[in-house]
Amino acid sequence: MTKPLPESVEAVRSILDVSRESAERLSIYVDLLRRWQKRINLVSGKTVENLWTRHVADSAQALAATPHAKRWMDLGSGAGFPGIVTAILLAETPGANVDLVESDQRKASFLRTVSRETGIPATVHVARIEDVVADWDAPVDAVSARALASLSELCGFAAPLVVQGAVAVFHKGRDFSRELEEANRFWIIDLVEKASSIEPDSRIVVIRHLQRR
């Protein structure tokens, strides 16, 4: 039987190395999320007591899957998973930046507050994903999304960036096989499927090449 992960930064350290500065920033983030959760629904109420494992450590798997990526775009950032976590873990990396795309004004305000109070390299875009991606011309190493949409829809969002050389990293749940079967009807996908270290039935999906059929 696998030993449960602790509800602390040590859960994140089970995924990758975390500096003292990053640990401090992650703690600030978790504290802010708990305070804001009382005003707006950022995460499921059932998971508030397990933020470190269910959300923070889980999100850290995006960077762990593509450790050399420094310039990220996070789609539908919501409460900041995985985008804010990625930005915190990259805060001491020269040239790093995470563009957070979130259309909800209240969630965008939360993301800006976290970015300001932690001093991370993140930029919040309050807009629809399609609008941001359509006009994007800056370099992007990786594009991420978690609990946002089906794999086929995510491919549609990310395709313009992947075609330009970005790697897509998506968190997917137990329905991944069905979603992949559906996506293969519309897309030619070169992907690597990694088992999640946090949720046994979940996957981290890394896509390097993507073409519409």
Coordinates of N, CA and C in Angstrom, one line a residue:
M1 N 0.8 -1.2 0.0 CA 0.0 0.0 0.0 C 0.9 1.2 0.0
T2 N 0.6 2.2 -0.9 CA 1.4 3.4 -1.0 C 1.1 4.3 0.1
K3 N 2.2 4.8 0.7 CA 2.0 5.8 1.9 C 1.5 7.1 1.4
P4 N 0.4 7.6 2.0 CA -0.2 8.9 1.6 C 0.9 10.0 1.7
L5 N 0.8 11.0 0.7 CA 1.7 12.1 0.7 C 1.3 13.1 1.8
P6 N 2.2 13.8 2.4 CA 1.9 14.8 3.4 C 1.2 16.0 2.8
E7 N 0.3 16.7 3.5 CA -0.3 17.9 3.1 C 0.6 19.1 3.4
S8 N 1.7 19.2 2.6 CA 2.7 20.2 2.8 C 3.5 20.3 1.5
V9 N 4.5 21.2 1.5 CA 5.3 21.3 0.3 C 6.1 20.0 0.0
E10 N 6.2 19.1 1.0 CA 6.8 17.8 0.8 C 6.1 17.0 -0.3
A11 N 4.8 17.2 -0.4 CA 4.1 16.6 -1.5 C 4.6 17.0 -2.9
V12 N 5.0 18.3 -3.0 CA 5.5 18.8 -4.3 C 6.9 18.2 -4.5
R13 N 7.7 18.1 -3.4 CA 9.0 17.6 -3.5 C 9.1 16.1 -3.9
S14 N 7.9 15.5 -3.8 CA 7.9 14.1 -4.3 C 7.9 14.0 -5.8
I15 N 7.6 15.2 -6.4 CA 7.5 15.3 -7.9 C 8.8 15.9 -8.4
L16 N 9.3 16.9 -7.8 CA 10.6 17.5 -8.3 C 11.2 18.4 -7.2
D17 N 12.4 18.8 -7.4 CA 13.1 19.6 -6.4 C 12.4 21.0 -6.2
V18 N 12.4 21.4 -5.0 CA 11.7 22.7 -4.6 C 12.7 23.5 -3.8
S19 N 13.1 24.7 -4.2 CA 14.0 25.5 -3.4 C 13.3 26.1 -2.2
R20 N 14.0 26.6 -1.3 CA 13.4 27.3 -0.1 C 12.5 28.4 -0.5
E21 N 13.0 29.2 -1.5 CA 12.2 30.4 -2.0 C 10.9 29.9 -2.6
S22 N 11.0 28.9 -3.4 CA 9.8 28.4 -4.1 C 8.8 27.8 -3.0
A23 N 9.3 27.1 -2.0 CA 8.5 26.6 -1.0 C 7.7 27.7 -0.3
E24 N 8.4 28.8 0.0 CA 7.8 30.0 0.6 C 6.7 30.6 -0.3
R25 N 7.0 30.7 -1.6 CA 6.0 31.2 -2.5 C 4.7 30.3 -2.6
L26 N 5.0 29.0 -2.6 CA 3.9 28.0 -2.7 C 3.0 28.1 -1.4
S27 N 3.6 28.3 -0.3 CA 2.8 28.5 1.0 C 2.0 29.8 0.9
I28 N 2.5 30.9 0.4 CA 1.8 32.1 0.2 C 0.6 31.8 -0.7
Y29 N 0.8 31.1 -1.8 CA -0.2 30.8 -2.8 C -1.3 30.0 -2.1
V30 N -1.0 29.0 -1.4 CA -2.0 28.1 -0.8 C -2.8 28.9 0.3
D31 N -2.1 29.8 1.0 CA -2.8 30.6 2.0 C -3.8 31.6 1.3
L32 N -3.4 32.2 0.2 CA -4.3 33.1 -0.5 C -5.5 32.3 -1.1
L33 N -5.2 31.2 -1.6 CA -6.3 30.4 -2.2 C -7.4 30.0 -1.1
R34 N -6.9 29.7 0.0 CA -7.9 29.3 1.1 C -8.7 30.5 1.5
R35 N -8.1 31.7 1.5 CA -8.8 32.9 1.9 C -9.8 33.3 0.8
W36 N -9.3 33.3 -0.4 CA -10.2 33.7 -1.5 C -11.3 32.7 -1.8
Q37 N -11.1 31.4 -1.4 CA -12.1 30.4 -1.6 C -13.4 30.7 -0.8
K38 N -13.3 31.4 0.2 CA -14.4 31.8 1.0 C -15.3 32.8 0.3
R39 N -14.7 33.5 -0.7 CA -15.5 34.5 -1.5 C -15.9 34.0 -2.9
I40 N -15.0 33.3 -3.5 CA -15.4 32.8 -4.9 C -15.0 31.3 -4.9
N41 N -15.6 30.6 -5.8 CA -15.4 29.1 -5.9 C -14.2 28.9 -6.8
L42 N -13.0 28.7 -6.2 CA -11.8 28.5 -7.0 C -11.6 27.0 -7.2
V43 N -11.8 26.2 -6.2 CA -11.6 24.7 -6.4 C -12.9 24.0 -5.7
S44 N -13.0 22.8 -6.0 CA -14.1 22.0 -5.3 C -13.9 22.1 -3.8
G45 N -15.0 22.4 -3.1 CA -14.9 22.4 -1.7 C -14.4 21.1 -1.0
K46 N -14.7 20.0 -1.7 CA -14.2 18.7 -1.2 C -12.7 18.5 -1.2
T47 N -12.0 19.4 -1.9 CA -10.6 19.3 -2.1 C -9.8 20.3 -1.3
V48 N -10.5 21.2 -0.6 CA -9.8 22.3 0.1 C -8.8 21.8 1.1
E49 N -9.1 20.8 1.8 CA -8.3 20.2 2.8 C -7.1 19.4 2.2
N50 N -7.1 19.2 0.9 CA -6.1 18.4 0.3 C -5.4 19.3 -0.9
L51 N -5.3 20.6 -0.7 CA -4.8 21.4 -1.7 C -3.4 21.0 -2.1
W52 N -2.5 20.7 -1.2 CA -1.1 20.4 -1.5 C -1.0 19.2 -2.4
T53 N -1.8 18.1 -2.1 CA -1.6 16.9 -2.9 C -2.5 17.0 -4.2
R54 N -3.8 17.2 -4.0 CA -4.8 17.2 -5.1 C -4.5 18.2 -6.2
H55 N -4.0 19.4 -5.8 CA -3.8 20.5 -6.7 C -2.4 20.9 -6.9
V56 N -1.7 21.2 -5.9 CA -0.3 21.8 -6.0 C 0.7 20.8 -6.6
A57 N 0.8 19.6 -5.9 CA 1.7 18.6 -6.3 C 1.3 18.0 -7.7
D58 N 0.0 17.9 -7.9 CA -0.5 17.4 -9.1 C -0.1 18.3 -10.3
S59 N -0.2 19.6 -10.0 CA 0.2 20.6 -11.0 C 1.6 20.6 -11.3
A60 N 2.5 20.3 -10.3 CA 3.9 20.3 -10.5 C 4.3 19.3 -11.6
Q61 N 3.5 18.3 -11.8 CA 3.8 17.3 -12.8 C 3.9 17.9 -14.2
A62 N 3.3 19.0 -14.5 CA 3.4 19.6 -15.8 C 4.9 20.0 -16.1
L63 N 5.5 20.8 -15.2 CA 6.9 21.1 -15.3 C 7.8 19.9 -15.3
A64 N 7.5 19.0 -14.4 CA 8.3 17.8 -14.3 C 8.4 17.0 -15.7
A65 N 7.3 17.1 -16.4 CA 7.2 16.4 -17.7 C 8.0 17.1 -18.8
T66 N 8.2 18.4 -18.7 CA 8.9 19.2 -19.7 C 9.8 20.2 -18.9
P67 N 10.8 19.7 -18.2 CA 11.7 20.5 -17.3 C 12.5 21.6 -18.0
H68 N 12.7 21.5 -19.3 CA 13.5 22.5 -20.0 C 12.7 23.6 -20.6
A69 N 11.4 23.5 -20.5 CA 10.5 24.6 -21.0 C 10.5 25.8 -20.0
K70 N 10.8 27.0 -20.5 CA 10.8 28.2 -19.6 C 9.7 29.2 -19.9
R71 N 9.2 29.2 -21.2 CA 8.1 30.1 -21.6 C 6.8 29.3 -21.8
W72 N 5.9 29.5 -20.9 CA 4.6 28.7 -20.9 C 3.4 29.6 -21.2
M73 N 2.4 28.9 -21.7 CA 1.1 29.5 -21.8 C 0.1 28.5 -21.1
D74 N -0.6 29.0 -20.1 CA -1.5 28.1 -19.4 C -3.0 28.5 -19.8
L75 N -3.7 27.5 -20.3 CA -5.0 27.8 -20.8 C -6.1 27.6 -19.8
G76 N -7.0 28.5 -19.6 CA -8.1 28.4 -18.7 C -7.6 28.2 -17.3
S77 N -6.7 29.2 -16.8 CA -6.0 29.0 -15.6 C -6.8 28.8 -14.3
G78 N -8.0 29.4 -14.3 CA -8.8 29.3 -13.1 C -8.2 29.7 -11.8
A79 N -8.0 28.7 -10.9 CA -7.3 29.0 -9.6 C -5.8 29.0 -9.7
G80 N -5.3 28.7 -10.9 CA -3.8 28.8 -11.1 C -3.2 27.4 -11.3
F81 N -4.0 26.4 -11.5 CA -3.4 25.0 -11.7 C -3.5 24.6 -13.1
P82 N -2.3 24.3 -13.8 CA -1.0 24.3 -13.2 C -0.2 25.6 -13.3
G83 N -0.7 26.6 -14.0 CA 0.0 27.8 -14.4 C 0.8 28.5 -13.3
I84 N 0.1 28.8 -12.2 CA 0.7 29.5 -11.1 C 1.8 28.6 -10.5
V85 N 1.5 27.4 -10.3 CA 2.5 26.5 -9.7 C 3.8 26.4 -10.6
T86 N 3.6 26.4 -11.9 CA 4.7 26.4 -12.9 C 5.5 27.6 -12.7
A87 N 4.8 28.8 -12.7 CA 5.5 30.1 -12.5 C 6.3 30.2 -11.2
I88 N 5.7 29.6 -10.1 CA 6.4 29.6 -8.9 C 7.7 28.8 -9.0
L89 N 7.6 27.6 -9.5 CA 8.8 26.7 -9.6 C 9.8 27.3 -10.6
L90 N 9.4 28.2 -11.5 CA 10.4 28.8 -12.4 C 10.8 30.2 -12.0
A91 N 10.4 30.6 -10.9 CA 10.6 32.0 -10.5 C 12.1 32.4 -10.5
E92 N 13.0 31.5 -10.2 CA 14.4 31.8 -10.1 C 15.1 31.4 -11.4
T93 N 14.4 31.1 -12.5 CA 15.0 30.7 -13.7 C 15.0 31.9 -14.7
P94 N 16.2 32.3 -15.1 CA 16.3 33.5 -16.0 C 15.5 33.3 -17.3
G95 N 14.8 34.3 -17.7 CA 14.0 34.2 -19.0 C 12.7 33.5 -18.9
A96 N 12.3 33.0 -17.7 CA 11.1 32.3 -17.5 C 9.9 33.2 -17.5
N97 N 8.7 32.7 -18.1 CA 7.5 33.5 -18.0 C 6.3 32.5 -18.2
V98 N 5.2 32.8 -17.5 CA 4.0 32.0 -17.8 C 2.9 33.0 -18.1
D99 N 2.3 32.8 -19.2 CA 1.1 33.6 -19.6 C -0.1 32.8 -19.2
L100 N -0.9 33.4 -18.3 CA -2.1 32.8 -17.8 C -3.3 33.3 -18.5
V101 N -4.1 32.5 -19.1 CA -5.3 32.9 -19.9 C -6.5 32.5 -19.1
E102 N -7.3 33.5 -18.7 CA -8.5 33.2 -17.9 C -9.6 34.3 -18.2
S103 N -10.7 33.9 -18.7 CA -11.8 34.8 -19.1 C -12.6 35.3 -17.9
D104 N -12.6 34.6 -16.8 CA -13.4 35.0 -15.6 C -12.7 36.2 -14.9
Q105 N -13.3 37.3 -14.8 CA -12.7 38.5 -14.1 C -12.3 38.2 -12.7
R106 N -13.1 37.6 -11.9 CA -12.8 37.3 -10.5 C -11.6 36.4 -10.3
K107 N -11.6 35.4 -11.2 CA -10.5 34.4 -11.1 C -9.2 35.1 -11.6
A108 N -9.3 36.0 -12.6 CA -8.2 36.7 -13.1 C -7.6 37.7 -12.0
S109 N -8.5 38.2 -11.2 CA -8.1 39.1 -10.1 C -7.3 38.3 -9.1
F110 N -7.8 37.1 -8.8 CA -7.1 36.2 -7.9 C -5.7 35.9 -8.4
L111 N -5.6 35.6 -9.7 CA -4.3 35.2 -10.3 C -3.3 36.4 -10.2
R112 N -3.9 37.6 -10.5 CA -3.0 38.8 -10.4 C -2.5 39.0 -9.0
T113 N -3.4 38.8 -8.0 CA -3.0 39.0 -6.6 C -1.9 38.0 -6.2
V114 N -2.0 36.8 -6.6 CA -1.0 35.8 -6.3 C 0.3 36.2 -7.0
S115 N 0.2 36.6 -8.3 CA 1.4 37.0 -9.0 C 2.1 38.1 -8.3
R116 N 1.3 39.1 -7.9 CA 1.9 40.3 -7.2 C 2.6 39.9 -5.9
E117 N 1.9 39.1 -5.1 CA 2.3 38.8 -3.7 C 3.5 37.8 -3.7
T118 N 3.6 37.0 -4.7 CA 4.7 36.1 -4.7 C 5.9 36.5 -5.6
G119 N 5.6 37.5 -6.4 CA 6.7 38.1 -7.3 C 7.1 37.1 -8.4
I120 N 6.2 36.4 -8.9 CA 6.5 35.4 -9.9 C 6.5 35.9 -11.4
P121 N 7.1 35.3 -12.3 CA 7.1 35.8 -13.7 C 5.9 35.3 -14.4
A122 N 4.7 35.9 -14.1 CA 3.5 35.5 -14.7 C 2.7 36.8 -15.2
T123 N 2.0 36.6 -16.4 CA 1.2 37.6 -17.0 C -0.2 37.1 -17.1
V124 N -1.2 37.8 -16.7 CA -2.6 37.4 -16.7 C -3.3 38.0 -17.9
H125 N -3.9 37.2 -18.7 CA -4.7 37.7 -19.9 C -6.2 37.4 -19.7
V126 N -7.0 38.5 -19.5 CA -8.4 38.3 -19.3 C -9.1 38.2 -20.6
A127 N -9.2 37.1 -21.2 CA -9.8 36.9 -22.5 C -10.1 35.5 -22.8
R128 N -10.8 35.2 -23.9 CA -11.1 33.9 -24.4 C -9.8 33.3 -24.9
I129 N -9.6 32.0 -24.7 CA -8.4 31.3 -25.2 C -8.2 31.5 -26.7
E130 N -9.3 31.3 -27.5 CA -9.2 31.4 -28.9 C -8.7 32.7 -29.4
D131 N -9.1 33.8 -28.7 CA -8.7 35.1 -29.0 C -7.2 35.4 -28.7
V132 N -6.7 34.9 -27.6 CA -5.3 35.0 -27.2 C -4.4 34.3 -28.2
V133 N -4.8 33.0 -28.4 CA -3.9 32.1 -29.2 C -3.9 32.6 -30.7
A134 N -5.0 33.1 -31.2 CA -5.1 33.5 -32.6 C -4.1 34.7 -32.9
D135 N -3.9 35.6 -31.9 CA -3.1 36.7 -32.2 C -1.7 36.6 -31.6
W136 N -1.3 35.4 -31.1 CA -0.1 35.2 -30.3 C 1.1 35.1 -31.3
D137 N 2.2 35.9 -31.0 CA 3.3 35.8 -31.9 C 4.6 35.7 -31.1
A138 N 4.6 35.6 -29.8 CA 5.8 35.5 -29.0 C 6.1 34.0 -28.8
P139 N 7.4 33.7 -28.6 CA 7.8 32.3 -28.5 C 7.2 31.6 -27.3
V140 N 6.8 30.4 -27.4 CA 6.2 29.6 -26.4 C 6.8 28.2 -26.4
D141 N 7.4 27.8 -25.3 CA 8.0 26.5 -25.2 C 7.0 25.4 -24.9
A142 N 6.0 25.7 -24.0 CA 5.0 24.7 -23.6 C 3.7 25.4 -23.3
V143 N 2.6 24.6 -23.6 CA 1.3 25.1 -23.3 C 0.6 24.0 -22.4
S144 N -0.1 24.5 -21.3 CA -0.6 23.6 -20.4 C -2.1 23.8 -20.2
A145 N -2.8 22.8 -19.6 CA -4.2 22.9 -19.3 C -4.6 21.8 -18.3
R146 N -5.4 22.1 -17.3 CA -5.8 21.1 -16.4 C -7.3 21.3 -16.1
A147 N -8.1 20.2 -16.2 CA -9.5 20.2 -15.9 C -10.2 21.3 -16.7
L148 N -9.9 21.3 -17.9 CA -10.5 22.4 -18.8 C -11.5 21.9 -19.8
A149 N -11.1 20.9 -20.6 CA -11.9 20.5 -21.7 C -11.5 19.1 -22.2
S150 N -12.2 18.5 -23.1 CA -11.8 17.2 -23.7 C -10.5 17.3 -24.4
L151 N -9.9 16.2 -24.7 CA -8.6 16.2 -25.4 C -8.7 16.8 -26.8
S152 N -9.8 16.5 -27.5 CA -10.0 17.0 -28.8 C -10.1 18.5 -28.8
E153 N -10.9 19.1 -27.8 CA -11.0 20.5 -27.7 C -9.7 21.2 -27.3
L154 N -8.9 20.5 -26.5 CA -7.6 21.0 -26.1 C -6.7 21.1 -27.3
C155 N -6.7 20.1 -28.1 CA -5.9 20.1 -29.3 C -6.2 21.3 -30.2
G156 N -7.5 21.6 -30.3 CA -7.9 22.7 -31.1 C -7.4 24.0 -30.5
F157 N -7.4 24.2 -29.2 CA -6.9 25.4 -28.6 C -5.4 25.5 -28.8
A158 N -4.7 24.4 -28.6 CA -3.2 24.4 -28.6 C -2.5 24.3 -29.9
A159 N -3.3 23.8 -30.9 CA -2.6 23.5 -32.2 C -1.8 24.7 -32.8
P160 N -2.3 25.9 -32.8 CA -1.5 27.0 -33.3 C -0.1 27.2 -32.6
L161 N -0.1 26.9 -31.4 CA 1.2 27.0 -30.6 C 2.1 25.8 -30.8
V162 N 1.5 24.6 -30.9 CA 2.2 23.4 -31.1 C 2.9 23.4 -32.5
V163 N 2.1 23.9 -33.5 CA 2.7 24.0 -34.9 C 3.9 24.9 -34.9
Q164 N 3.9 25.9 -34.0 CA 5.1 26.8 -33.9 C 6.2 26.2 -33.1
G165 N 6.1 25.0 -32.5 CA 7.1 24.4 -31.8 C 6.9 24.2 -30.3
A166 N 5.8 24.6 -29.8 CA 5.5 24.4 -28.4 C 5.1 22.9 -28.1
V167 N 5.4 22.5 -26.9 CA 5.0 21.2 -26.4 C 3.7 21.4 -25.6
A168 N 2.7 20.5 -25.8 CA 1.5 20.6 -25.0 C 1.5 19.6 -23.9
V169 N 1.2 20.1 -22.7 CA 1.2 19.2 -21.5 C -0.2 19.3 -20.9
F170 N -1.0 18.2 -20.9 CA -2.4 18.2 -20.4 C -2.5 17.2 -19.3
H171 N -3.2 17.6 -18.2 CA -3.6 16.7 -17.2 C -5.0 16.0 -17.6
K172 N -5.0 14.7 -17.7 CA -6.3 14.1 -18.1 C -6.7 13.0 -17.0
G173 N -8.0 12.7 -16.9 CA -8.5 11.8 -15.9 C -8.7 10.4 -16.4
R174 N -9.6 9.7 -15.7 CA -9.8 8.3 -16.0 C -10.5 8.1 -17.3
D175 N -11.1 9.1 -17.9 CA -11.7 9.0 -19.2 C -10.7 9.2 -20.4
F176 N -9.4 9.2 -20.1 CA -8.5 9.6 -21.2 C -8.5 8.7 -22.4
S177 N -8.7 7.4 -22.2 CA -8.7 6.5 -23.3 C -9.9 6.8 -24.3
R178 N -11.0 7.1 -23.7 CA -12.2 7.5 -24.5 C -11.9 8.8 -25.2
E179 N -11.3 9.7 -24.5 CA -11.1 11.1 -25.1 C -10.1 10.9 -26.2
L180 N -9.1 10.1 -26.1 CA -8.1 9.9 -27.1 C -8.7 9.3 -28.3
E181 N -9.5 8.3 -28.1 CA -10.2 7.7 -29.3 C -11.0 8.7 -30.1
E182 N -11.7 9.6 -29.3 CA -12.5 10.7 -30.0 C -11.6 11.6 -30.7
A183 N -10.5 12.1 -30.0 CA -9.6 13.0 -30.6 C -8.9 12.5 -31.9
N184 N -8.6 11.2 -31.9 CA -8.0 10.6 -33.1 C -8.9 10.7 -34.3
R185 N -10.1 10.9 -34.2 CA -11.0 11.1 -35.3 C -10.8 12.4 -36.1
F186 N -10.2 13.3 -35.3 CA -10.1 14.7 -35.9 C -8.6 15.1 -36.0
W187 N -7.7 14.5 -35.2 CA -6.3 14.9 -35.1 C -5.4 13.8 -35.3
I188 N -4.2 14.1 -35.9 CA -3.1 13.2 -35.9 C -2.2 13.6 -34.8
I189 N -2.0 12.8 -33.7 CA -1.4 13.2 -32.5 C -0.2 12.4 -32.2
D190 N 0.9 13.0 -32.0 CA 2.1 12.4 -31.5 C 2.2 12.7 -30.0
L191 N 1.9 11.7 -29.2 CA 1.9 12.0 -27.7 C 2.6 10.9 -26.9
V192 N 2.9 11.3 -25.7 CA 3.5 10.4 -24.7 C 2.6 10.4 -23.5
E193 N 2.1 9.3 -23.0 CA 1.2 9.2 -21.9 C 2.0 8.8 -20.7
K194 N 1.9 9.6 -19.6 CA 2.6 9.3 -18.4 C 1.6 9.1 -17.3
A195 N 1.9 8.1 -16.5 CA 1.0 7.9 -15.3 C 1.2 9.0 -14.3
S196 N 0.1 9.5 -13.7 CA 0.2 10.5 -12.7 C 0.7 9.9 -11.4
S197 N 1.6 10.7 -10.7 CA 2.2 10.3 -9.5 C 1.2 10.6 -8.3
I198 N 0.2 11.3 -8.6 CA -0.8 11.8 -7.6 C -2.1 11.0 -7.6
E199 N -2.7 10.9 -8.8 CA -4.0 10.2 -9.0 C -3.7 9.0 -9.9
P200 N -3.8 7.8 -9.3 CA -3.5 6.6 -10.0 C -4.2 6.4 -11.4
D201 N -5.5 6.9 -11.5 CA -6.2 6.7 -12.7 C -6.0 7.9 -13.7
S202 N -5.2 8.9 -13.3 CA -5.0 10.0 -14.2 C -3.7 9.9 -15.0
R203 N -3.6 10.8 -16.0 CA -2.5 10.8 -16.9 C -1.9 12.2 -17.1
I204 N -0.6 12.3 -17.4 CA 0.0 13.5 -17.9 C 0.3 13.2 -19.3
V205 N -0.3 14.0 -20.2 CA -0.2 13.7 -21.7 C 0.7 14.8 -22.3
V206 N 1.7 14.4 -22.9 CA 2.7 15.3 -23.6 C 2.6 15.2 -25.1
I207 N 2.2 16.2 -25.7 CA 2.0 16.2 -27.2 C 3.1 17.1 -27.9
R208 N 3.9 16.5 -28.8 CA 4.9 17.3 -29.5 C 4.6 17.6 -30.9
H209 N 3.7 16.9 -31.5 CA 3.3 17.1 -32.9 C 1.8 16.9 -33.0
L210 N 1.1 17.8 -33.7 CA -0.3 17.8 -33.8 C -0.7 18.3 -35.2
Q211 N -1.6 17.6 -35.8 CA -2.1 18.0 -37.2 C -3.6 17.6 -37.3
R212 N -4.3 18.5 -37.8 CA -5.8 18.2 -38.1 C -5.9 17.3 -39.3
R213 N -6.8 16.3 -39.1 CA -7.0 15.4 -40.2 C -7.8 16.0 -41.3

